[in-house]
Short mmCIF file of C-alpha atoms and ligand atoms in Angstrom, two decimals:
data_model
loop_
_atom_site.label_atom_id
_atom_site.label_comp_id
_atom_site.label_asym_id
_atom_site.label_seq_id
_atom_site.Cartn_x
_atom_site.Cartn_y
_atom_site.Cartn_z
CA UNK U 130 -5.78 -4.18 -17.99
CA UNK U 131 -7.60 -1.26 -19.75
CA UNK U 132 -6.06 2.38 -18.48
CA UNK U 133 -7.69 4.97 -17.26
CA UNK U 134 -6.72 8.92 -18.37
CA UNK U 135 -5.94 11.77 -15.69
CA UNK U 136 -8.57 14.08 -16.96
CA UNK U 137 -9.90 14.36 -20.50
CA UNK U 138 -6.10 15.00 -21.96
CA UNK U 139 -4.48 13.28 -19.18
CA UNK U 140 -1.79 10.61 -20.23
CA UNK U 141 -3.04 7.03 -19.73
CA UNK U 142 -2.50 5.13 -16.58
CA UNK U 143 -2.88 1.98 -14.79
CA UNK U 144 -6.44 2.01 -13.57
CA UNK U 145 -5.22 1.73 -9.86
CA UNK U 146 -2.38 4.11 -8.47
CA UNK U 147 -0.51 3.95 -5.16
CA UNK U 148 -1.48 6.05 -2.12
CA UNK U 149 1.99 6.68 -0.26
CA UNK U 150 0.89 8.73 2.68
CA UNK U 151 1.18 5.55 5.23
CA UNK U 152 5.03 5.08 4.24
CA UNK U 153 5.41 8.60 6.13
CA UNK U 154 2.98 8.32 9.01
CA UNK U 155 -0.85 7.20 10.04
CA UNK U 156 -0.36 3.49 9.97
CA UNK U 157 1.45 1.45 12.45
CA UNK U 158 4.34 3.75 12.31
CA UNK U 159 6.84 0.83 13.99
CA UNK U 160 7.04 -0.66 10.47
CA UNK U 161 7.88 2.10 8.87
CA UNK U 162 11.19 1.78 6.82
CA UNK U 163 12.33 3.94 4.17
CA UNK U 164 14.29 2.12 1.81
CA UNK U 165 11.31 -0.80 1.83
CA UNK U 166 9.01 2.43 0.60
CA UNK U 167 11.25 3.10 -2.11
CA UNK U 168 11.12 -0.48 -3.42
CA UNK U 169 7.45 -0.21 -2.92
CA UNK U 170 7.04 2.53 -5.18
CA UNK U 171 9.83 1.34 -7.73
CA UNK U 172 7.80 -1.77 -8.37
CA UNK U 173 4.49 0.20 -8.72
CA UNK U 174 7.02 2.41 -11.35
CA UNK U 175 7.56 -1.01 -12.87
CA UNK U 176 3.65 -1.10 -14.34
CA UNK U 177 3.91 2.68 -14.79
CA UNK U 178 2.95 5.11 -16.04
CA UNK U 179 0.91 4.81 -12.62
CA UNK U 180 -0.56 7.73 -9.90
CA UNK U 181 1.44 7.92 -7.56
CA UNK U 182 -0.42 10.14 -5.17
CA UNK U 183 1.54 12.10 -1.68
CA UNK U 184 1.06 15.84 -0.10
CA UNK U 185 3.27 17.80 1.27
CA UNK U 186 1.69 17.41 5.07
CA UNK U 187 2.72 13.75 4.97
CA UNK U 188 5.32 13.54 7.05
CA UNK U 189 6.00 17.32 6.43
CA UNK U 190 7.80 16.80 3.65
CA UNK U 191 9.00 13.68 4.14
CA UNK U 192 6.74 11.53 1.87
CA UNK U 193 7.48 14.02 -1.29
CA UNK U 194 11.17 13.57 -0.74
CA UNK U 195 10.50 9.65 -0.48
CA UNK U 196 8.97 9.77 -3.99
CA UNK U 197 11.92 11.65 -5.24
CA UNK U 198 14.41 8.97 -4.33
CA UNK U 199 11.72 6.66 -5.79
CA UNK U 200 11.70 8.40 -8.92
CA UNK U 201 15.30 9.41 -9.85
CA UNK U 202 15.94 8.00 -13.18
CA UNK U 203 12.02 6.44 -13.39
CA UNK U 204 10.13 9.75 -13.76
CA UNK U 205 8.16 8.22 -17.36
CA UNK U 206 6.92 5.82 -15.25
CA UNK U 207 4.88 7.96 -13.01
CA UNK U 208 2.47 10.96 -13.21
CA UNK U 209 2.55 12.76 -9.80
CA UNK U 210 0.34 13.86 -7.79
CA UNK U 211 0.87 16.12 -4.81
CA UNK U 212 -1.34 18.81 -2.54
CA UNK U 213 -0.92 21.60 -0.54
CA UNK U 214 -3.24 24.16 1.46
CA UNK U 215 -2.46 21.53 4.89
CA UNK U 216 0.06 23.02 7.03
CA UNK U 217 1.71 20.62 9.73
CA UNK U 218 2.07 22.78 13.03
CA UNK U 219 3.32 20.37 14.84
CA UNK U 220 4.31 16.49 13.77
CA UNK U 221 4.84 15.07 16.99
CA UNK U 222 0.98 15.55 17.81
CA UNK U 223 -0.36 15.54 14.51
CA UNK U 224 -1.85 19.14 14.74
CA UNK U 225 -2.65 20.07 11.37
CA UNK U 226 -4.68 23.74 10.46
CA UNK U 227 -5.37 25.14 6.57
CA UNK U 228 -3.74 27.93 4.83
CA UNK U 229 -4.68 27.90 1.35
CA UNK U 230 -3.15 31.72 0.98
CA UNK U 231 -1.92 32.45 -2.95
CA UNK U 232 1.39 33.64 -1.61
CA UNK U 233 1.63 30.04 1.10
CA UNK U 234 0.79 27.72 -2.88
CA UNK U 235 3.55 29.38 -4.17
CA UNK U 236 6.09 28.86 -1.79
CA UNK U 237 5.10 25.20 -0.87
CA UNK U 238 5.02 24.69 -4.64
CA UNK U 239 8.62 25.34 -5.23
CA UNK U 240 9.24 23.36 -2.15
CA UNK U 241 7.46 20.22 -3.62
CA UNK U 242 9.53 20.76 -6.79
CA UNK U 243 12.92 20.73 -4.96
CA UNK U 244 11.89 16.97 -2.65
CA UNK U 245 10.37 15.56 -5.89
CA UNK U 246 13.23 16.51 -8.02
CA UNK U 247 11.10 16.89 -11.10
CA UNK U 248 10.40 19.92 -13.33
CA UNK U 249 6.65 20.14 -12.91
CA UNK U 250 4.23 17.99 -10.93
CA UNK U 251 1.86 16.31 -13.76
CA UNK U 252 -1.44 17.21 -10.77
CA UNK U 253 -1.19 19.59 -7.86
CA UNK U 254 -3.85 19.31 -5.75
CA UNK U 255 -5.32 22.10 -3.15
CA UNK U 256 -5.39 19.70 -0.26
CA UNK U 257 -8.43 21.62 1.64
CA UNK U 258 -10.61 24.82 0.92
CA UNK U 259 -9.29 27.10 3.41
CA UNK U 260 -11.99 28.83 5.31
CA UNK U 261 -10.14 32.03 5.50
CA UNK U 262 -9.73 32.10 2.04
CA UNK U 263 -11.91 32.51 -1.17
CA UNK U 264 -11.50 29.62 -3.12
CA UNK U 265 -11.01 31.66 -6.19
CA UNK U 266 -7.84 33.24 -4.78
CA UNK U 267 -6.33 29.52 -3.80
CA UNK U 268 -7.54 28.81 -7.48
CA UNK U 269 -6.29 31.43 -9.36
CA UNK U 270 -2.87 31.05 -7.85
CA UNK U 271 -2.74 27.50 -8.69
CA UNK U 272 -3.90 28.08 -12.43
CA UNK U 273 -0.63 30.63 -12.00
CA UNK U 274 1.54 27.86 -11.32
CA UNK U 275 -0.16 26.09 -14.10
CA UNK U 276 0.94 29.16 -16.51
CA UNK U 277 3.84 29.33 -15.03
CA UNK U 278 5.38 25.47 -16.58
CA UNK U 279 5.64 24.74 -13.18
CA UNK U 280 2.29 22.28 -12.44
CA UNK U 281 0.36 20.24 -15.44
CA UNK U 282 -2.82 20.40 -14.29
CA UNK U 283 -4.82 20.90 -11.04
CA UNK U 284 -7.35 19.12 -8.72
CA UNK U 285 -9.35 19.07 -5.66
CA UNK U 286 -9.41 17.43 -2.43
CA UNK U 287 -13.12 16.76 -0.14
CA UNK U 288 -14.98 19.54 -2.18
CA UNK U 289 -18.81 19.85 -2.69
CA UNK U 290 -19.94 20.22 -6.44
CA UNK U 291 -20.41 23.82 -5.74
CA UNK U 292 -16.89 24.53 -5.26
CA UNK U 293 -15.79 22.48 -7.84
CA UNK U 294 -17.88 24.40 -10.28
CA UNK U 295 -16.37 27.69 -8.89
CA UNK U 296 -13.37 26.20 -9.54
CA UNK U 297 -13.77 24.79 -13.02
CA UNK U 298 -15.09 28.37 -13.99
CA UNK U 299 -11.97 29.75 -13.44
CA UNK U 300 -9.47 27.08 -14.70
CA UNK U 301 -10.23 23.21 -15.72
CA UNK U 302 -10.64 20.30 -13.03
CA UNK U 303 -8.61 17.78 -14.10
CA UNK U 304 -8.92 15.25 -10.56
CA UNK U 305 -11.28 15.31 -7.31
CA UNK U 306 -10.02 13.70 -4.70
CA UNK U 307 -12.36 11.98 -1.77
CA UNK U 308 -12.75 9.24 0.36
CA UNK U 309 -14.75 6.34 -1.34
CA UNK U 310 -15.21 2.81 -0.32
CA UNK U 311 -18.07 0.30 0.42
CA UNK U 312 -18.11 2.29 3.45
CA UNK U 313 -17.81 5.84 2.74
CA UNK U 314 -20.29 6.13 -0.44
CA UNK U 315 -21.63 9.58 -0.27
CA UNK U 316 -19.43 10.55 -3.00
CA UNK U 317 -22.17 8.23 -5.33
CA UNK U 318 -25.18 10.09 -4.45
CA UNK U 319 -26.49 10.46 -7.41
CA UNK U 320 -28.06 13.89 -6.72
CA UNK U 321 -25.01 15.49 -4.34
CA UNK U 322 -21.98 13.15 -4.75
CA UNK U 323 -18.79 14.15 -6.48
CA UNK U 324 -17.75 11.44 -8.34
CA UNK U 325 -21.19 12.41 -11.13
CA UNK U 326 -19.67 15.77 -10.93
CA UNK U 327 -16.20 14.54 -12.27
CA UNK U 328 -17.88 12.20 -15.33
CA UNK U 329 -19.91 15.22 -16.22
CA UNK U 330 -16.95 17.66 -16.27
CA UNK U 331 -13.96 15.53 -18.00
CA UNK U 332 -12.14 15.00 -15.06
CA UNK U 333 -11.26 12.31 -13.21
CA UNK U 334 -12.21 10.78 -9.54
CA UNK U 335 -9.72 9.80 -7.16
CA UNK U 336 -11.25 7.32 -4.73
CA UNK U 337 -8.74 8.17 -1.35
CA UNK U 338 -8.75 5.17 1.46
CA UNK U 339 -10.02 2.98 -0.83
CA UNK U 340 -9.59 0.04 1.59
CA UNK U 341 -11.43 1.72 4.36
CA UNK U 342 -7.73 2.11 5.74
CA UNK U 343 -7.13 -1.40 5.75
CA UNK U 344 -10.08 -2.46 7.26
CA UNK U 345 -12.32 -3.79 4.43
CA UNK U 346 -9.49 -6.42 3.49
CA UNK U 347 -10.13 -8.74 6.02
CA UNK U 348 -7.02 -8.49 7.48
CA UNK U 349 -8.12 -6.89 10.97
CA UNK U 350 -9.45 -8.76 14.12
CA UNK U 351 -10.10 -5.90 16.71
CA UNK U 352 -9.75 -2.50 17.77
CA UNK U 353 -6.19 -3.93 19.56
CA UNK U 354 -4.31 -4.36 16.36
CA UNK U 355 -3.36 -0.97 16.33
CA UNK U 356 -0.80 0.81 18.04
CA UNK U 357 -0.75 3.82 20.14
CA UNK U 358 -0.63 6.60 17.12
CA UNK U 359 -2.13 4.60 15.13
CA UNK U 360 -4.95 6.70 13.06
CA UNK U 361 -7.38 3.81 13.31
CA UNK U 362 -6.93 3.90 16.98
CA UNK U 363 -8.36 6.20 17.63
CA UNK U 364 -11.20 6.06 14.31
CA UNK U 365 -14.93 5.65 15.27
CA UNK U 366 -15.44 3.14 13.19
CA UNK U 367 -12.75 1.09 14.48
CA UNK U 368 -13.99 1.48 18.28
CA UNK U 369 -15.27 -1.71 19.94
CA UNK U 370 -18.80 -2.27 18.98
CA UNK U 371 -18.12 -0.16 15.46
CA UNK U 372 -15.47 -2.78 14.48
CA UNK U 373 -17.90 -5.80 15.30
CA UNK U 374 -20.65 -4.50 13.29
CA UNK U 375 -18.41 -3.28 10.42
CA UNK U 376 -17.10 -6.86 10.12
CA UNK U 377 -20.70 -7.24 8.65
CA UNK U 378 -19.40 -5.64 5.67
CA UNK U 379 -15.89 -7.23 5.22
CA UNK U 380 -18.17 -10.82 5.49
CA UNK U 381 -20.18 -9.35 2.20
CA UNK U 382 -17.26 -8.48 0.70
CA UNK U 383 -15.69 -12.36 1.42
CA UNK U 384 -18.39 -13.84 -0.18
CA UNK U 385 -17.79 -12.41 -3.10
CA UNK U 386 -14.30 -12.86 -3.25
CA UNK U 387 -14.50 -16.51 -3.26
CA UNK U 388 -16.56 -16.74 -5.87
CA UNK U 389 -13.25 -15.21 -8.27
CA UNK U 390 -10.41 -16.97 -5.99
CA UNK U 391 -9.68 -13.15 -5.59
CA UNK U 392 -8.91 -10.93 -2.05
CA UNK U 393 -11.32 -8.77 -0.53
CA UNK U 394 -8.62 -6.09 -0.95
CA UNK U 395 -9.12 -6.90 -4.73
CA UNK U 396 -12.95 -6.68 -4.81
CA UNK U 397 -13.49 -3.88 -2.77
CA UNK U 398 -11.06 -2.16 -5.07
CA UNK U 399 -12.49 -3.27 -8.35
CA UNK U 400 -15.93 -2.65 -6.58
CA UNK U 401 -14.46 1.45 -7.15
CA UNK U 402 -13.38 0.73 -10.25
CA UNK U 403 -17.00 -0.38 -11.17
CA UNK U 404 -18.13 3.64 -10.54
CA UNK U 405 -16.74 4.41 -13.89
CA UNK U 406 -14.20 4.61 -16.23
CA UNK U 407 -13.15 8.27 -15.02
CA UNK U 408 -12.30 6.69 -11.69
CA UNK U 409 -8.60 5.61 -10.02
CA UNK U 410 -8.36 4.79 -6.84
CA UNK U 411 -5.10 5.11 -5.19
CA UNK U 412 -4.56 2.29 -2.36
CA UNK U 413 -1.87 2.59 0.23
CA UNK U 414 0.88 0.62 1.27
CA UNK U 415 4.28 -0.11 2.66
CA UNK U 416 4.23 -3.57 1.65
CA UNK U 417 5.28 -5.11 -2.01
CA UNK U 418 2.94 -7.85 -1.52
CA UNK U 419 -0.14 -5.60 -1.04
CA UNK U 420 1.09 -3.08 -4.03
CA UNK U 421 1.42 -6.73 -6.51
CA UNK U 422 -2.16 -7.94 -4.95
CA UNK U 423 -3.89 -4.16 -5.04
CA UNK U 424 -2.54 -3.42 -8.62
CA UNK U 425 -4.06 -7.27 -9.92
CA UNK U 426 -7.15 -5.99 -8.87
CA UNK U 427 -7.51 -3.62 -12.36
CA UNK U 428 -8.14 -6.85 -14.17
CA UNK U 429 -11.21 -8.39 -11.72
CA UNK U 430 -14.36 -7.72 -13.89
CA UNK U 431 -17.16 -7.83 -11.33
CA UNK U 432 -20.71 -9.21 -12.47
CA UNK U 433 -24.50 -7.31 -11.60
CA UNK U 434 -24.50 -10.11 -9.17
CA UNK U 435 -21.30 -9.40 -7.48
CA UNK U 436 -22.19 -5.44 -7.36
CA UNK U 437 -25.27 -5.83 -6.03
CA UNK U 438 -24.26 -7.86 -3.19
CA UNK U 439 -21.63 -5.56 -2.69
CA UNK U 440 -23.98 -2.30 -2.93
CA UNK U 441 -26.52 -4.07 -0.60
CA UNK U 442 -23.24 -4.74 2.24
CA UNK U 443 -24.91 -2.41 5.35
CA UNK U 444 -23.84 1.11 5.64
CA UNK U 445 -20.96 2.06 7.98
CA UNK U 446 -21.14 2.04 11.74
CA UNK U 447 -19.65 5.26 13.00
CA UNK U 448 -18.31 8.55 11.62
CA UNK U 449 -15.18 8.39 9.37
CA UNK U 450 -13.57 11.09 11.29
N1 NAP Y 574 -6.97 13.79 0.18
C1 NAP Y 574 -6.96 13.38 1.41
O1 NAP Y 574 -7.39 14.09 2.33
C2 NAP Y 574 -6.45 12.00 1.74
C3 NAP Y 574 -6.74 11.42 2.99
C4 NAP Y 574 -6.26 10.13 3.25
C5 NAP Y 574 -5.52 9.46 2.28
N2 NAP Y 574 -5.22 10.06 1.09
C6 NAP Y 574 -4.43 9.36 0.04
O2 NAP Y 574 -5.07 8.12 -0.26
C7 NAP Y 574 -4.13 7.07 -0.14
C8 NAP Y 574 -4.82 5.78 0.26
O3 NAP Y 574 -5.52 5.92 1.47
P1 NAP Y 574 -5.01 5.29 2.84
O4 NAP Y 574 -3.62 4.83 2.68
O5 NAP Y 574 -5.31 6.30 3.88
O6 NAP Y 574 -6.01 4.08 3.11
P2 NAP Y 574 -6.31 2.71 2.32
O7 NAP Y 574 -5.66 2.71 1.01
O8 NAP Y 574 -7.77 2.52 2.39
O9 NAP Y 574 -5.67 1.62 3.31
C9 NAP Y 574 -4.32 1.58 3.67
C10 NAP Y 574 -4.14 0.42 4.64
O10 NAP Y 574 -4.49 -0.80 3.98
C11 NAP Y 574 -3.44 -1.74 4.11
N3 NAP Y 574 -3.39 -2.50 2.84
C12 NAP Y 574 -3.13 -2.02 1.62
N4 NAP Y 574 -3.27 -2.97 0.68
C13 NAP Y 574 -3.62 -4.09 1.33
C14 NAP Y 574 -3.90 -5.42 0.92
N5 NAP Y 574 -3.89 -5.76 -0.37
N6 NAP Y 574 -4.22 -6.33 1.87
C15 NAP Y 574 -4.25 -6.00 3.19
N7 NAP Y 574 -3.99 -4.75 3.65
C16 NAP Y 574 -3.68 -3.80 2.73
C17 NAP Y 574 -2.19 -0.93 4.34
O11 NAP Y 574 -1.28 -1.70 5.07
P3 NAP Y 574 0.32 -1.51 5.02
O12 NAP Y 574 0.57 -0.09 5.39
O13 NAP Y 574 0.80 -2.50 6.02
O14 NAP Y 574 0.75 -1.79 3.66
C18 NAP Y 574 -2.72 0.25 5.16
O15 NAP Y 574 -2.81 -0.11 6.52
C19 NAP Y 574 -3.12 7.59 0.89
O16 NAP Y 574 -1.91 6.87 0.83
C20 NAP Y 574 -3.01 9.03 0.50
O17 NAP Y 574 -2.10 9.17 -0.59
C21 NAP Y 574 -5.70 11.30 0.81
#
């Protein structure tokens, strides 16, 4: 399994991380269970160093101070990613708004420190550009906390190549962050996307929902396997006649699959991995057999054939949001 580097004097680490936002909330919530989570990440530890990748909205607070129990005693074994700029208004109804103020990042940054129980977090992401606030300001305050010994480096979440530019101008991107998958590719285009941003500029890409949330490995039948809270219930493009035509793509990613003896979750994962050598995508799940099967994937070496079946699979039916 060759590693992959968190920006251009990042340490080395596995080529595929672990996404820990659904052990807090999102995904049928019902099997949520704390102490499973823990395990989860523990055994991810166990092929560290590996990104472990959370925010400080997940669960409002609750998915940093999961990774701190994870981590006690382990922290070698991870480099740790966090965010902030998303403030949690309300978690019963999921009401989320932005504040990306300088004087908001410093507060939540010593309140990531405390649930994480570490000295400094090795990449602190600003979670969202807040409208209200010039992205320099967010910026500088981060590259503060970067002066400051308490933050290692810094990335971006969703950004265009503009504001990652702005950005970069006024202290080095070490990570973007987006949503990438074989149905959410605008972070490819080869003229706007992200991702050709990152491999020009030393740092690295951070495919999020790499798995279409769950959708692209198979394991879905309909728009009734969610439950009420559920994200992907209410999710375009896992509405009635979005889900049947999206199966279209999960069939193109079966096919290949077979040919290796491999999951779909596997391919559509190494499919990422394909983009580049600067990329890491960061799966999620509660479930040890998913981590073992998602982390196997940084050893399937897909052929032209298999990526150009894959790149021909048809585009997404409905918006991602
Ligand atoms: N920057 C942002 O705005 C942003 C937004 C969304 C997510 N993220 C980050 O990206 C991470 C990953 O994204 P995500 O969790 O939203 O979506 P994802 O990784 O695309 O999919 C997660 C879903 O896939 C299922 N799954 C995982 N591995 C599987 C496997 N091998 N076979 C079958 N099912 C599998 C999980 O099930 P179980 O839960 O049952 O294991 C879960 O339902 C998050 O955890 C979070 O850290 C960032």
């Amino acid at each position: 399994m060759i590693a992959r580097r968190v920006g251009p004097t990042g340490l080395a680490v596995h080529p595929v991380g672990l996404g820990c936002m659904g052990m807090s909330w999102g995904y049928a919530e019902s099997r949520r269970d704390d102490s499973v989570s823990v395990e989860v990440i523990r055994r991810a530890l166990d092929a560290g160093p590996i990104l472990l990748d959370t925010a400080d909205a997940y669960g409002a607070g609750h998915n940093e101070t999961l990774v701190g129990r994870a981590l006690a005693g382990r922290r070698a074994d991870a480099v740790v990613a966090t965010k902030t700029g998303i403030v949690v208004d309300d978690l019963a109804t999921r009401t989320l708004s932005r504040n990306a103020s300088p004087e908001r990042i410093r507060r939540c940054a010593d309140a990531s420190l405390r649930r994480l129980g570490v000295e400094a977090i090795d990449l602190y992401y600003l979670h969202r550009v807040d409208p209200d606030v010039p992205l320099a300001e967010s910026w500088g305050a981060l590259a503060e906390l970067v002066r400051a010994g308490k933050v290692r480096r810094l990335g971006l979440s969703e950004v265009t190549r503009e504001q990652a530019s702005t950005a970069h101008a006024i202290h080095p991107v070490a990570a973007v962050q987006s949503e990438l998958s074989l149905w959410t590719r605008e972070p490819l285009d080869p003229e706007t996307g992200i991702s050709g941003w990152c491999a020009a500029h030393g740092a690295c890409f951070v495919p999020f929902a790499p798995l279409g949330r769950g959708f692209l490995t198979g394991r879905y039948t309909g728009p009734g396997d969610f439950e009420a809270g559920d994200f992907r219930a209410g999710n375009p493009r896992f509405a009635d006649e979005a889900f049947a035509a999206n199966l279209r793509i999960v069939r193109a990613v079966e096919r290949v699959a077979a040919r290796h003896g491999a999951t779909a979750a596997q391919v559509v994962l190494a499919w990422t991995l394909a983009q580049g050598d600067h990329v890491i995508p960061i799966p999620g799940t509660k479930q040890t057999r998913y981590l073992a099967d998602n982390l196997a994937a940084g050893a399937l070496l897909l052929t032209e054939r298999d990526l150009g079946d894959l790149d021909a699979a048809p585009a997404a039916t409905g918006s991602r949001y």
